[in-house]
Each structure stands twice: as structure tokens, then as C-alpha cells.
Tab-separated table of C-alpha atoms in Angstrom:
chain	number	residue	atom	x	y	z
V	1	UNK	CA	128.287	21.066	35.810
V	2	UNK	CA	132.064	20.738	35.605
V	3	UNK	CA	131.876	21.292	31.857
V	4	UNK	CA	129.849	24.481	32.352
V	5	UNK	CA	132.333	25.789	34.913
V	6	UNK	CA	135.258	25.087	32.594
V	7	UNK	CA	133.538	26.906	29.735
V	8	UNK	CA	132.789	29.894	31.961
V	9	UNK	CA	136.413	29.933	33.100
V	10	UNK	CA	137.596	29.790	29.503
V	11	UNK	CA	135.218	32.574	28.461
V	12	UNK	CA	136.161	35.018	31.216
V	13	UNK	CA	139.884	34.181	31.235
V	14	UNK	CA	140.895	34.239	27.597
V	15	UNK	CA	144.426	33.079	26.883
V	16	UNK	CA	146.290	35.719	24.869
V	17	UNK	CA	149.621	35.602	23.089
V	18	UNK	CA	152.369	37.822	24.558
V	19	UNK	CA	151.365	41.434	23.861
V	20	UNK	CA	147.944	40.505	22.505
V	21	UNK	CA	145.915	41.708	25.466
V	22	UNK	CA	147.523	45.153	25.258
V	23	UNK	CA	146.851	45.239	21.508
V	24	UNK	CA	143.174	44.390	22.005
V	25	UNK	CA	142.852	47.060	24.704
V	26	UNK	CA	144.331	49.709	22.387
V	27	UNK	CA	142.115	48.675	19.482
V	28	UNK	CA	139.074	48.573	21.757
V	29	UNK	CA	139.731	52.104	22.920
V	30	UNK	CA	140.383	53.800	19.596
V	31	UNK	CA	137.971	51.849	17.379
V	32	UNK	CA	135.060	51.546	19.794
V	33	UNK	CA	135.220	55.111	21.083
V	34	UNK	CA	135.078	56.608	17.604
V	35	UNK	CA	132.602	54.118	16.123
V	36	UNK	CA	130.297	54.241	19.137
V	37	UNK	CA	130.305	58.033	19.280
V	38	UNK	CA	129.718	58.175	15.532
V	39	UNK	CA	126.805	55.748	15.700
V	40	UNK	CA	125.436	57.522	18.770
V	41	UNK	CA	125.283	60.753	16.771
V	42	UNK	CA	123.882	58.868	13.795
V	43	UNK	CA	120.934	57.569	15.777
V	44	UNK	CA	120.547	60.809	17.720
V	45	UNK	CA	120.028	62.525	14.372
V	46	UNK	CA	117.454	59.969	13.232
V	47	UNK	CA	115.480	59.912	16.463
V	48	UNK	CA	115.474	63.694	16.708
V	49	UNK	CA	113.319	63.944	13.607
V	50	UNK	CA	110.514	62.147	15.454
V	51	UNK	CA	111.246	64.118	18.618
V	52	UNK	CA	111.016	67.376	16.670
V	53	UNK	CA	107.795	66.192	15.006
V	54	UNK	CA	105.996	65.762	18.339
V	55	UNK	CA	107.594	68.932	19.783
V	56	UNK	CA	106.082	71.511	17.443
V	57	UNK	CA	107.589	70.824	14.018
V	58	UNK	CA	104.388	69.225	12.752
V	59	UNK	CA	102.383	72.328	13.531
V	60	UNK	CA	105.069	74.863	12.477
V	61	UNK	CA	105.606	73.314	9.036
V	62	UNK	CA	102.030	72.203	8.401
V	63	UNK	CA	102.562	68.448	8.100
V	64	UNK	CA	99.620	66.527	6.638
V	65	UNK	CA	98.891	62.814	6.219
V	66	UNK	CA	101.951	60.561	6.055
V	67	UNK	CA	104.531	63.247	5.226
V	68	UNK	CA	106.660	62.191	8.210
V	69	UNK	CA	106.825	58.679	6.740
V	70	UNK	CA	107.647	60.146	3.325
V	71	UNK	CA	110.597	62.020	4.873
V	72	UNK	CA	111.818	58.773	6.440
V	73	UNK	CA	111.438	57.074	3.051
V	74	UNK	CA	113.544	59.773	1.354
V	75	UNK	CA	116.249	59.167	3.958
V	76	UNK	CA	115.979	55.426	3.400
V	77	UNK	CA	116.308	55.767	-0.376
V	78	UNK	CA	119.536	57.765	0.037
V	79	UNK	CA	120.719	55.302	2.663
V	80	UNK	CA	120.099	52.368	0.316
V	81	UNK	CA	121.875	54.035	-2.602
V	82	UNK	CA	124.929	54.695	-0.441
V	83	UNK	CA	125.384	51.226	1.105
V	84	UNK	CA	127.498	49.290	-1.391
V	85	UNK	CA	129.451	52.295	-2.754
V	86	UNK	CA	130.309	53.258	0.831
V	87	UNK	CA	131.771	49.869	1.704
V	88	UNK	CA	133.551	49.574	-1.639
V	89	UNK	CA	135.101	52.980	-0.959
V	90	UNK	CA	136.831	51.554	2.107
V	91	UNK	CA	139.058	49.571	-0.278
V	92	UNK	CA	140.298	52.764	-1.950
V	93	UNK	CA	139.975	55.445	0.752
V	94	UNK	CA	141.375	54.971	4.241
V	95	UNK	CA	138.544	54.659	6.787
V	96	UNK	CA	140.089	57.380	8.959
V	97	UNK	CA	139.511	59.818	6.083
V	98	UNK	CA	136.249	58.413	4.755
V	99	UNK	CA	134.295	58.043	8.022
V	100	UNK	CA	135.026	61.585	9.325
V	101	UNK	CA	134.304	63.132	5.893
V	102	UNK	CA	130.868	61.518	5.861
V	103	UNK	CA	130.262	62.773	9.398
V	104	UNK	CA	131.061	66.344	8.371
V	105	UNK	CA	128.552	66.134	5.528
V	106	UNK	CA	125.726	64.822	7.667
V	107	UNK	CA	126.506	67.301	10.473
V	108	UNK	CA	126.171	70.161	7.995
V	109	UNK	CA	122.902	68.815	6.624
V	110	UNK	CA	121.554	68.370	10.162
V	111	UNK	CA	122.179	72.029	10.935
V	112	UNK	CA	120.622	73.107	7.632
V	113	UNK	CA	117.418	71.307	8.713
V	114	UNK	CA	116.915	74.030	11.319
V	115	UNK	CA	116.250	76.565	8.535
V	116	UNK	CA	113.456	74.763	6.659
V	117	UNK	CA	109.917	76.090	6.254
V	118	UNK	CA	108.103	73.145	4.654
V	119	UNK	CA	108.212	69.345	4.845
V	120	UNK	CA	109.390	69.007	1.226
V	121	UNK	CA	112.680	70.723	2.106
V	122	UNK	CA	113.341	68.138	4.811
V	123	UNK	CA	112.657	65.375	2.276
V	124	UNK	CA	115.484	66.653	0.049
V	125	UNK	CA	117.879	67.150	2.977
V	126	UNK	CA	117.194	63.706	4.425
V	127	UNK	CA	117.844	62.021	1.068
V	128	UNK	CA	121.422	63.346	0.958
V	129	UNK	CA	121.788	62.756	4.680
V	130	UNK	CA	120.943	59.101	4.089
V	131	UNK	CA	123.787	58.817	1.564
V	132	UNK	CA	126.236	60.413	4.019
V	133	UNK	CA	125.171	58.175	6.906
V	134	UNK	CA	125.211	54.965	4.841
V	135	UNK	CA	128.732	53.954	5.812
V	136	UNK	CA	128.403	54.221	9.594
V	137	UNK	CA	126.657	50.941	10.397
V	138	UNK	CA	127.894	48.545	7.706
V	139	UNK	CA	131.326	50.163	7.491
V	140	UNK	CA	131.869	49.721	11.214
V	141	UNK	CA	130.779	46.080	11.123
V	142	UNK	CA	133.299	45.535	8.322
V	143	UNK	CA	136.035	47.135	10.446
V	144	UNK	CA	135.074	45.103	13.535
V	145	UNK	CA	135.227	41.895	11.501
V	146	UNK	CA	138.677	42.911	10.251
V	147	UNK	CA	140.224	43.384	13.722
V	148	UNK	CA	138.492	40.997	16.111
V	149	UNK	CA	138.493	37.234	16.470
V	150	UNK	CA	135.303	35.205	16.485
V	151	UNK	CA	135.384	34.970	20.266
V	152	UNK	CA	135.661	38.768	20.646
V	153	UNK	CA	133.338	39.962	17.907
V	154	UNK	CA	129.866	39.586	19.446
V	155	UNK	CA	130.527	41.761	22.479
V	156	UNK	CA	132.107	44.514	20.383
V	157	UNK	CA	129.243	44.416	17.893
V	158	UNK	CA	126.833	44.605	20.820
V	159	UNK	CA	128.564	47.600	22.378
V	160	UNK	CA	128.582	49.369	19.008
V	161	UNK	CA	124.881	48.713	18.382
V	162	UNK	CA	123.983	49.716	21.933
V	163	UNK	CA	125.624	53.111	21.362
V	164	UNK	CA	123.144	53.823	18.573
V	165	UNK	CA	120.249	52.857	20.799
V	166	UNK	CA	121.657	55.152	23.465
V	167	UNK	CA	121.428	57.965	20.922
V	168	UNK	CA	117.749	57.153	20.386
V	169	UNK	CA	117.116	57.017	24.125
V	170	UNK	CA	119.000	60.182	25.051
V	171	UNK	CA	117.548	62.110	22.115
V	172	UNK	CA	114.200	62.347	23.889
V	173	UNK	CA	115.740	63.819	27.029
V	174	UNK	CA	117.865	66.245	24.972
V	175	UNK	CA	114.790	67.480	23.117
V	176	UNK	CA	112.930	67.908	26.412
V	177	UNK	CA	115.781	70.013	27.808
V	178	UNK	CA	116.161	72.105	24.664
V	179	UNK	CA	112.402	72.677	24.381
V	180	UNK	CA	112.201	73.929	27.964
V	181	UNK	CA	115.337	76.109	27.875
V	182	UNK	CA	115.765	77.334	24.286
V	183	UNK	CA	112.270	77.348	22.784
V	184	UNK	CA	111.754	80.842	21.357
V	185	UNK	CA	115.336	81.991	21.948
V	186	UNK	CA	116.483	84.310	19.119
V	187	UNK	CA	113.144	83.671	17.465
V	188	UNK	CA	113.809	79.935	16.906
V	189	UNK	CA	111.552	77.100	18.031
V	190	UNK	CA	112.996	74.459	20.326
V	191	UNK	CA	112.945	71.814	17.617
V	192	UNK	CA	115.122	74.037	15.375
V	193	UNK	CA	117.701	74.414	18.148
V	194	UNK	CA	117.727	70.622	18.430
V	195	UNK	CA	119.075	70.227	14.881
V	196	UNK	CA	121.634	73.020	15.321
V	197	UNK	CA	123.060	71.549	18.521
V	198	UNK	CA	122.980	68.018	17.100
V	199	UNK	CA	125.110	69.106	14.139
V	200	UNK	CA	127.607	71.084	16.210
V	201	UNK	CA	128.417	68.267	18.651
V	202	UNK	CA	129.110	65.914	15.717
V	203	UNK	CA	132.087	67.977	14.500
V	204	UNK	CA	134.679	67.166	17.217
V	205	UNK	CA	133.943	63.438	16.865
V	206	UNK	CA	134.816	63.643	13.167
V	207	UNK	CA	138.122	65.335	14.058
V	208	UNK	CA	138.867	62.610	16.613
V	209	UNK	CA	138.359	59.909	13.973
V	210	UNK	CA	140.631	61.670	11.504
V	211	UNK	CA	143.448	61.808	14.049
V	212	UNK	CA	143.158	58.423	15.786
V	213	UNK	CA	141.186	55.831	13.789
V	214	UNK	CA	143.516	52.859	12.985
V	215	UNK	CA	142.056	51.757	9.583
V	216	UNK	CA	142.480	47.942	9.122
V	217	UNK	CA	145.223	45.568	10.383
V	218	UNK	CA	146.942	45.383	6.994
V	219	UNK	CA	146.838	49.135	6.285
V	220	UNK	CA	147.134	50.734	9.732
V	221	UNK	CA	149.699	53.444	10.350
V	222	UNK	CA	148.387	54.293	13.813
V	223	UNK	CA	151.172	55.955	15.810
V	224	UNK	CA	150.052	54.254	19.030
V	225	UNK	CA	150.656	50.725	17.648
V	226	UNK	CA	154.186	49.341	17.565
V	227	UNK	CA	155.483	47.375	14.585
V	228	UNK	CA	155.163	44.139	16.541
V	229	UNK	CA	151.548	44.975	17.462
V	230	UNK	CA	150.721	45.684	13.818
V	231	UNK	CA	152.176	42.313	12.815
V	232	UNK	CA	150.273	40.614	15.634
V	233	UNK	CA	147.023	42.254	14.525
V	234	UNK	CA	147.477	40.817	11.020
V	235	UNK	CA	148.254	37.347	12.400
V	236	UNK	CA	145.058	37.254	14.497
V	237	UNK	CA	142.770	37.031	11.466
V	238	UNK	CA	142.850	34.456	8.627
V	239	UNK	CA	145.095	35.444	5.687
V	240	UNK	CA	142.739	36.286	2.840
V	241	UNK	CA	143.627	37.491	-0.651
V	242	UNK	CA	142.580	41.123	-0.972
V	243	UNK	CA	142.205	42.097	-4.614
V	244	UNK	CA	140.505	45.097	-6.179
V	245	UNK	CA	136.740	44.439	-6.152
V	246	UNK	CA	136.037	46.331	-9.368
V	247	UNK	CA	135.935	43.358	-11.733
V	248	UNK	CA	133.301	41.315	-13.499
V	249	UNK	CA	134.501	38.106	-11.803
V	250	UNK	CA	134.114	39.661	-8.354
V	251	UNK	CA	130.570	40.858	-8.950
V	252	UNK	CA	129.604	37.574	-10.611
V	253	UNK	CA	130.859	35.650	-7.583
V	254	UNK	CA	129.120	38.031	-5.195
V	255	UNK	CA	125.685	38.062	-6.789
V	256	UNK	CA	125.636	34.305	-7.404
V	257	UNK	CA	126.684	33.443	-3.840
V	258	UNK	CA	124.220	31.882	-1.442
V	259	UNK	CA	126.040	33.807	1.332
V	260	UNK	CA	124.998	37.063	-0.302
V	261	UNK	CA	121.333	36.197	-0.721
V	262	UNK	CA	121.026	34.156	2.458
V	263	UNK	CA	122.169	36.953	4.746
V	264	UNK	CA	120.390	39.661	2.773
V	265	UNK	CA	117.061	37.852	3.108
V	266	UNK	CA	117.786	37.239	6.798
V	267	UNK	CA	118.258	40.956	7.424
V	268	UNK	CA	115.338	42.002	5.244
V	269	UNK	CA	113.076	39.891	7.429
V	270	UNK	CA	114.801	40.783	10.705
V	271	UNK	CA	114.868	44.482	9.842
V	272	UNK	CA	111.086	44.541	9.608
V	273	UNK	CA	110.767	42.983	13.063
V	274	UNK	CA	112.234	46.279	14.331
V	275	UNK	CA	109.366	48.249	12.792
V	276	UNK	CA	107.636	49.007	16.098
V	277	UNK	CA	110.737	50.810	17.335
V	278	UNK	CA	112.220	52.194	14.121
V	279	UNK	CA	108.924	53.867	13.196
V	280	UNK	CA	108.479	55.386	16.688
V	281	UNK	CA	105.081	53.736	17.086
V	282	UNK	CA	104.879	54.350	20.822
V	283	UNK	CA	105.325	58.113	20.327
V	284	UNK	CA	102.708	58.103	17.560
V	285	UNK	CA	100.361	56.039	19.739
V	286	UNK	CA	100.713	58.580	22.539
V	287	UNK	CA	100.230	61.521	20.147
V	288	UNK	CA	96.980	59.974	18.838
V	289	UNK	CA	95.793	58.355	22.078
V	290	UNK	CA	91.996	57.882	22.081
V	291	UNK	CA	91.504	59.329	25.578
V	292	UNK	CA	94.758	60.612	27.113
V	293	UNK	CA	96.589	63.844	26.324
V	294	UNK	CA	100.361	63.819	26.858
V	295	UNK	CA	102.647	66.812	27.418
V	296	UNK	CA	105.661	67.417	25.147
V	297	UNK	CA	108.021	66.176	27.837
V	298	UNK	CA	106.043	62.927	28.152
V	299	UNK	CA	105.953	62.448	24.365
V	300	UNK	CA	109.743	62.716	24.300
V	301	UNK	CA	110.604	60.850	27.498
V	302	UNK	CA	108.253	57.863	27.741
V	303	UNK	CA	109.373	56.242	24.448
V	304	UNK	CA	112.992	56.215	25.662
V	305	UNK	CA	112.146	53.005	27.499
V	306	UNK	CA	112.096	51.203	24.122
V	307	UNK	CA	115.800	51.717	23.259
V	308	UNK	CA	116.677	51.175	26.943
V	309	UNK	CA	115.263	47.652	26.679
V	310	UNK	CA	117.055	47.325	23.332
V	311	UNK	CA	120.423	48.143	24.927
V	312	UNK	CA	119.971	45.525	27.646
V	313	UNK	CA	118.790	42.900	25.156
V	314	UNK	CA	121.621	43.675	22.715
V	315	UNK	CA	124.375	43.379	25.308
V	316	UNK	CA	122.832	40.247	26.826
V	317	UNK	CA	122.492	38.357	23.541
V	318	UNK	CA	125.834	39.553	22.153
V	319	UNK	CA	127.628	38.302	25.262
V	320	UNK	CA	125.636	35.075	25.465
V	321	UNK	CA	126.234	34.124	21.833
V	322	UNK	CA	129.971	34.772	22.261
V	323	UNK	CA	129.928	32.473	25.284
V	324	UNK	CA	128.026	29.836	23.267
V	325	UNK	CA	130.751	29.831	20.603
V	326	UNK	CA	128.941	32.026	18.109
V	327	UNK	CA	125.432	30.531	18.131
V	328	UNK	CA	123.991	33.824	16.836
V	329	UNK	CA	120.962	32.107	15.302
V	330	UNK	CA	119.343	31.699	18.739
V	331	UNK	CA	118.387	35.373	18.611
V	332	UNK	CA	116.213	34.715	15.554
V	333	UNK	CA	113.961	32.387	17.542
V	334	UNK	CA	113.719	34.831	20.451
V	335	UNK	CA	112.741	37.670	18.127
V	336	UNK	CA	110.173	35.490	16.375
V	337	UNK	CA	108.429	34.806	19.695
V	338	UNK	CA	108.654	38.464	20.759
V	339	UNK	CA	107.121	39.761	17.523
V	340	UNK	CA	104.159	37.387	17.615
V	341	UNK	CA	103.337	37.934	21.287
V	342	UNK	CA	103.664	41.740	21.358
V	343	UNK	CA	101.558	42.124	18.206
V	344	UNK	CA	98.883	39.868	19.661
V	345	UNK	CA	98.833	41.964	22.854
V	346	UNK	CA	98.170	45.186	20.928
V	347	UNK	CA	95.560	43.577	18.667
V	348	UNK	CA	93.720	42.258	21.713
V	349	UNK	CA	93.417	45.621	23.505
V	350	UNK	CA	92.611	47.558	20.314
V	351	UNK	CA	89.102	46.065	20.510
V	352	UNK	CA	88.468	48.036	23.720
V	353	UNK	CA	90.520	51.220	23.182
V	354	UNK	CA	88.974	53.329	25.971
V	355	UNK	CA	89.669	50.758	28.664
V	356	UNK	CA	92.365	52.248	30.967
V	357	UNK	CA	94.093	48.860	31.115
V	358	UNK	CA	94.685	48.945	27.358
V	359	UNK	CA	97.236	51.764	27.732
V	360	UNK	CA	99.356	49.743	30.146
V	361	UNK	CA	99.270	46.719	27.838
V	362	UNK	CA	100.316	48.777	24.803
V	363	UNK	CA	103.187	50.400	26.691
V	364	UNK	CA	104.307	46.988	27.929
V	365	UNK	CA	104.154	45.518	24.424
V	366	UNK	CA	106.190	48.328	22.844
V	367	UNK	CA	108.793	48.235	25.609
V	368	UNK	CA	109.149	44.464	25.229
V	369	UNK	CA	109.361	44.844	21.440
V	370	UNK	CA	112.465	46.985	21.966
V	371	UNK	CA	114.292	43.729	22.757
V	372	UNK	CA	114.328	42.819	19.049
V	373	UNK	CA	117.139	45.333	18.528
V	374	UNK	CA	119.421	42.480	19.648
V	375	UNK	CA	119.363	41.146	16.094
V	376	UNK	CA	121.486	44.038	14.781
V	377	UNK	CA	124.656	43.093	16.645
V	378	UNK	CA	124.191	39.333	16.544
V	379	UNK	CA	123.151	38.933	12.895
V	380	UNK	CA	125.939	41.151	11.547
V	381	UNK	CA	128.403	39.330	13.815
V	382	UNK	CA	126.983	36.086	12.402
V	383	UNK	CA	127.715	37.275	8.861
V	384	UNK	CA	131.232	38.364	9.861
V	385	UNK	CA	131.825	34.951	11.461
V	386	UNK	CA	130.586	33.037	8.425
V	387	UNK	CA	132.627	35.159	5.988
V	388	UNK	CA	135.831	35.247	8.012
V	389	UNK	CA	137.643	33.054	5.467
V	390	UNK	CA	136.327	34.920	2.404
V	391	UNK	CA	137.798	37.860	0.483
V	392	UNK	CA	137.608	41.077	2.524
V	393	UNK	CA	135.640	43.056	-0.030
V	394	UNK	CA	133.222	40.166	-0.549
V	395	UNK	CA	132.494	40.307	3.181
V	396	UNK	CA	132.113	44.092	2.933
V	397	UNK	CA	129.606	43.771	0.069
V	398	UNK	CA	127.539	41.136	1.884
V	399	UNK	CA	127.356	43.347	4.981
V	400	UNK	CA	126.377	46.359	2.869
V	401	UNK	CA	123.910	44.252	0.884
V	402	UNK	CA	122.188	43.173	4.083
V	403	UNK	CA	121.495	46.752	5.088
V	404	UNK	CA	120.669	47.749	1.509
V	405	UNK	CA	118.053	45.007	1.158
V	406	UNK	CA	116.477	45.741	4.515
V	407	UNK	CA	116.202	49.473	3.928
V	408	UNK	CA	114.981	49.038	0.343
V	409	UNK	CA	112.042	47.046	1.681
V	410	UNK	CA	111.567	49.353	4.657
V	411	UNK	CA	111.252	52.365	2.335
V	412	UNK	CA	107.758	51.223	1.339
V	413	UNK	CA	106.989	48.808	4.165
V	414	UNK	CA	106.745	51.557	6.775
V	415	UNK	CA	104.307	53.578	4.638
V	416	UNK	CA	102.025	50.635	3.937
V	417	UNK	CA	101.965	49.135	7.415
V	418	UNK	CA	103.012	51.884	9.842
V	419	UNK	CA	101.946	55.193	8.316
V	420	UNK	CA	101.328	57.956	10.876
V	421	UNK	CA	97.718	58.160	9.688
V	422	UNK	CA	97.165	54.586	10.958
V	423	UNK	CA	97.856	55.604	14.557
V	424	UNK	CA	97.117	54.722	17.264
V	425	UNK	CA	96.565	50.979	16.626
V	426	UNK	CA	98.357	50.134	13.350
V	427	UNK	CA	96.187	47.042	12.892
V	428	UNK	CA	97.630	46.230	9.473
V	429	UNK	CA	101.133	46.544	10.878
V	430	UNK	CA	100.399	44.171	13.757
V	431	UNK	CA	99.444	41.387	11.351
V	432	UNK	CA	102.499	42.135	9.211
V	433	UNK	CA	104.683	41.814	12.319
V	434	UNK	CA	103.215	38.403	13.139
V	435	UNK	CA	103.928	37.212	9.596
V	436	UNK	CA	107.565	38.372	9.455
V	437	UNK	CA	108.271	37.046	12.958
V	438	UNK	CA	107.193	33.537	11.958
V	439	UNK	CA	109.124	33.813	8.692
V	440	UNK	CA	112.251	34.927	10.586
V	441	UNK	CA	112.237	31.796	12.734
V	442	UNK	CA	111.938	29.604	9.647
V	443	UNK	CA	114.695	31.398	7.697
V	444	UNK	CA	116.995	31.415	10.728
V	445	UNK	CA	116.716	27.639	11.012
V	446	UNK	CA	117.519	27.115	7.320
V	447	UNK	CA	120.454	29.552	7.268
V	448	UNK	CA	122.000	28.255	10.485
V	449	UNK	CA	122.070	24.720	9.106
V	450	UNK	CA	123.689	25.838	5.844
V	451	UNK	CA	126.303	28.152	7.375
V	452	UNK	CA	127.306	25.580	10.009
V	453	UNK	CA	128.134	23.018	7.333
V	454	UNK	CA	130.066	25.512	5.216
V	455	UNK	CA	131.947	27.058	8.131
V	456	UNK	CA	133.107	23.675	9.453
V	457	UNK	CA	134.429	22.713	6.010
V	458	UNK	CA	136.254	26.053	5.512
V	459	UNK	CA	137.845	25.954	8.966
V	460	UNK	CA	139.058	22.421	8.435
V	461	UNK	CA	140.495	23.467	5.061
V	462	UNK	CA	142.238	26.474	6.600
V	463	UNK	CA	143.609	24.436	9.508
V	464	UNK	CA	144.976	21.815	7.112
V	465	UNK	CA	146.644	24.383	4.841
V	466	UNK	CA	148.157	26.371	7.734
V	467	UNK	CA	148.979	23.437	9.977
V	468	UNK	CA	147.071	25.057	12.841
V	469	UNK	CA	144.174	23.434	14.681
V	470	UNK	CA	141.320	25.898	14.931
V	471	UNK	CA	140.489	26.541	18.589
V	472	UNK	CA	136.750	26.586	18.064
V	473	UNK	CA	136.746	23.303	16.143
V	474	UNK	CA	138.637	21.724	19.026
V	475	UNK	CA	136.240	23.281	21.529
V	476	UNK	CA	133.173	22.105	19.611
V	477	UNK	CA	134.610	18.608	19.433
V	478	UNK	CA	135.312	18.665	23.160
V	479	UNK	CA	131.725	19.543	24.025
V	480	UNK	CA	129.983	17.573	21.296
């Protein structure tokens, strides 16, 4: 009990060097505000496609079959293509220029979506939008890993991820408000106004990033950081050689590294455990319900409970794994259990679809499944932790590769297992979810064992070469 109290005291009362607390507060404000607002708009844009679909776009544009899934696949293909080039670009282009420029592109494409007259036009727009949005998630995780210590990283990753889920959640309410107040105004449907407004409110966030984003500790010229704070920021992270990544040796090292493939496979598996939420299955279930008819407001508002659960789960697990000295792998076991149980719940009630109780069970299962969003923050923080002593651009490529691999699989996975034509029960998808959930638990166990051994060896090597005893090694030894 005394040990637990001392660890809680240590966690909530972090000892900082002189001036370090003020530095962290400044970095928190300027990095997290921009990155969270950017990711909020990113996810607002993605969720609004589904919101528009159930708010009249399907009928106005004559959607048939799985064309909604095909649009999402076009976005995913562009998103996949942009991952590694986007993170490599951060070595050559300052993030405060690159991030806002990408935002301007996707804001413009979002507004152009309001003018389309057939689904094929949206497919083309979403492909280029995917390229423009590719840097937001992995680029931010690279930046977070560049500024924050291992003890600070989980919470910041959680806050960042939660902002995207907030965009998903609020998107439904925004669409409801726009549909009721602007539908038919100036001859435009409510769903068209949604894309126009979404694009417009992205523009000032891009300007904010251009003016205030601090880049990385070694390259920052932020006017609000003093010279001593800039030096302190550099000293807080391990000194790592930062060479140009465009070389055969770099790519050979990257693609032959077990880090690269281990974390990519982890996120490929984990990414598919988010399929219930990322494919808007609850909204599609409601739209194709065997007995109930839902109003547009209900179709937009009820599914917001899924990202709401995701926000709570993300912040809980991000904070808990920070407190437990970076034991991010625990989330993999939780998600494995969640995926198996929620799929089994839906499979069970699908055998009696007209039973009123089945609707409550399905809603409960999809809301619970929203908790799997916790893996975004914790698994990318895990990768940042494990790669803290590696070359910066190697870490950037692994992070980008994780998202690339996941989305490359998801491009066809969602069509095969979660096509809109399979609503309302998605039987094939339920069995796929059970399989990947079990596989995630197994892969998490294997990767956690391997990374723990490697990380301990690298920290000991760094401590020996620098003459500094790593705080976490000492802490682990104390509580072993």
C-alpha cells in the first residue's frame, strides 16, 4: 500500500528541472492546441461523409450497392500513398509550413465536395483528400515523440487522439443543426452546406499553425521560447544522430528492422479492431433496421455515443499506462476481450432480429466497441517509447508505416467484411472481428516481450555512455 501511495505521489507530483515546467506548459499549449484542432477537423471531415450519406446525399446522388465503401477506399488509397512521403517531408520542410499547407488543400477539397452530382466525383476528391490528410495523425505522433519524455507522452497522445474522436462525435450534432436550419437555403441541400462550413472553419486553424507551431526541439525558432528553454527542450530527449533519410543504407536498415515489421503488424491487426466504429456500423444498422424507422436527427445523433465512449477509454488508458511506467501492451489484451464479446453479442441477437431486445443489445455492443479507440494513443506512444533511442527519421518511418499498413489492409477489408449492403447484421464482419481480436492479444504478448528486452538494453547502453542513470530503469528496479 505504501508503495502504491509513493508511486501515485511520484506520478502526480513530477519533479522538473528549473524552468522545465514552464517549458512543458508552453509546448502543451502551442503543440496540443494546433494538433488537436487539426485532428478534430480531420475526423469531422471523415465522419461528415457518413453523416451526409444518411442525411440525403444517398438519395440526391443516386448511390447504389457499396459505393459509400468504395469512396472510403479511394480515400484510404490516397491516405496510404501519402503516409511515408508525408513523414519524410518533415525532415526537409518545417512542420509549421507543411502541416498548415496540407490543411489548406484538404479544406479546399472539402468545400468542392458540396458541388458534386454523382458518387464517382466524390471518389476522385476523396483520393486527393486522403493524400492531404496523411500527415495529420502520424506526423503529430512524430512531433509528440520529439518533444515529450516517456512519462509525459501517453497523456498527450491520448488528448490528441481524443480530439479526433470529438470531431466524429460532434459531427453528428453539427449535421443535425445544419440539416434543420440550412436545408434548402439558396437551393442547396443540408448535406452540401455541411461540407462548405466544414471547409471554411478549417482555414483559421491552418493560419494559427503557420504562425505558432514550434517545429521540433532542434529546429524550433518559436518566438515564445527563450534560448535557455530551447536548449532545455533538446536536453530532455536522448541525443540521436539525425542524418538525411534519403539513402540506400537508411532504407535497408528500416525495411530489415524487426521494429518496423513488428509495429506495422501490430497496427494492422489493431486497426481492424476499430472496424465497427470506423465503418459507422451503428448508423448503417439504424438505416437498415429490420423493424424501426429512425429520423435524420436520430441517425446523426445516436451514433455519437460510440466516439464518446472512445474518448473516455482513450484518456483512461493513456493516463493509466503512463502511471504504470509505459505498459502500453495492456490495452491490447483489453481490446482483444472487447472485440470477441461485442461480436458475440451481435451474432447472438441476429438470430432473432425482430425481437425488441435485440436493438438494445446491438446498441450496447457498438457503444462498448467504441472503447477500442484507446489503442490509437497507446500503441503509437508505445512505438515512440520503443524508438526513443533510434534515429529520428527511422522513428518517423515506423510511425508512418504503421498507419500505411493498417490503411492498406483496411482499403479492402471494409468492403469484404463491412460493406453497406451487408447491413444490418454484418455477420461476416462479426466473425472477422473475433479472429483479429484473438490475434491482437497473441501479437501484443510477443511484441511486448521483444521490445522490453531491447529497450532495457538500449537504456542501459545510453546511461553508460552518458553517465546518467535512467529514471525509469531505477524505478523499475525499485518496484521489481
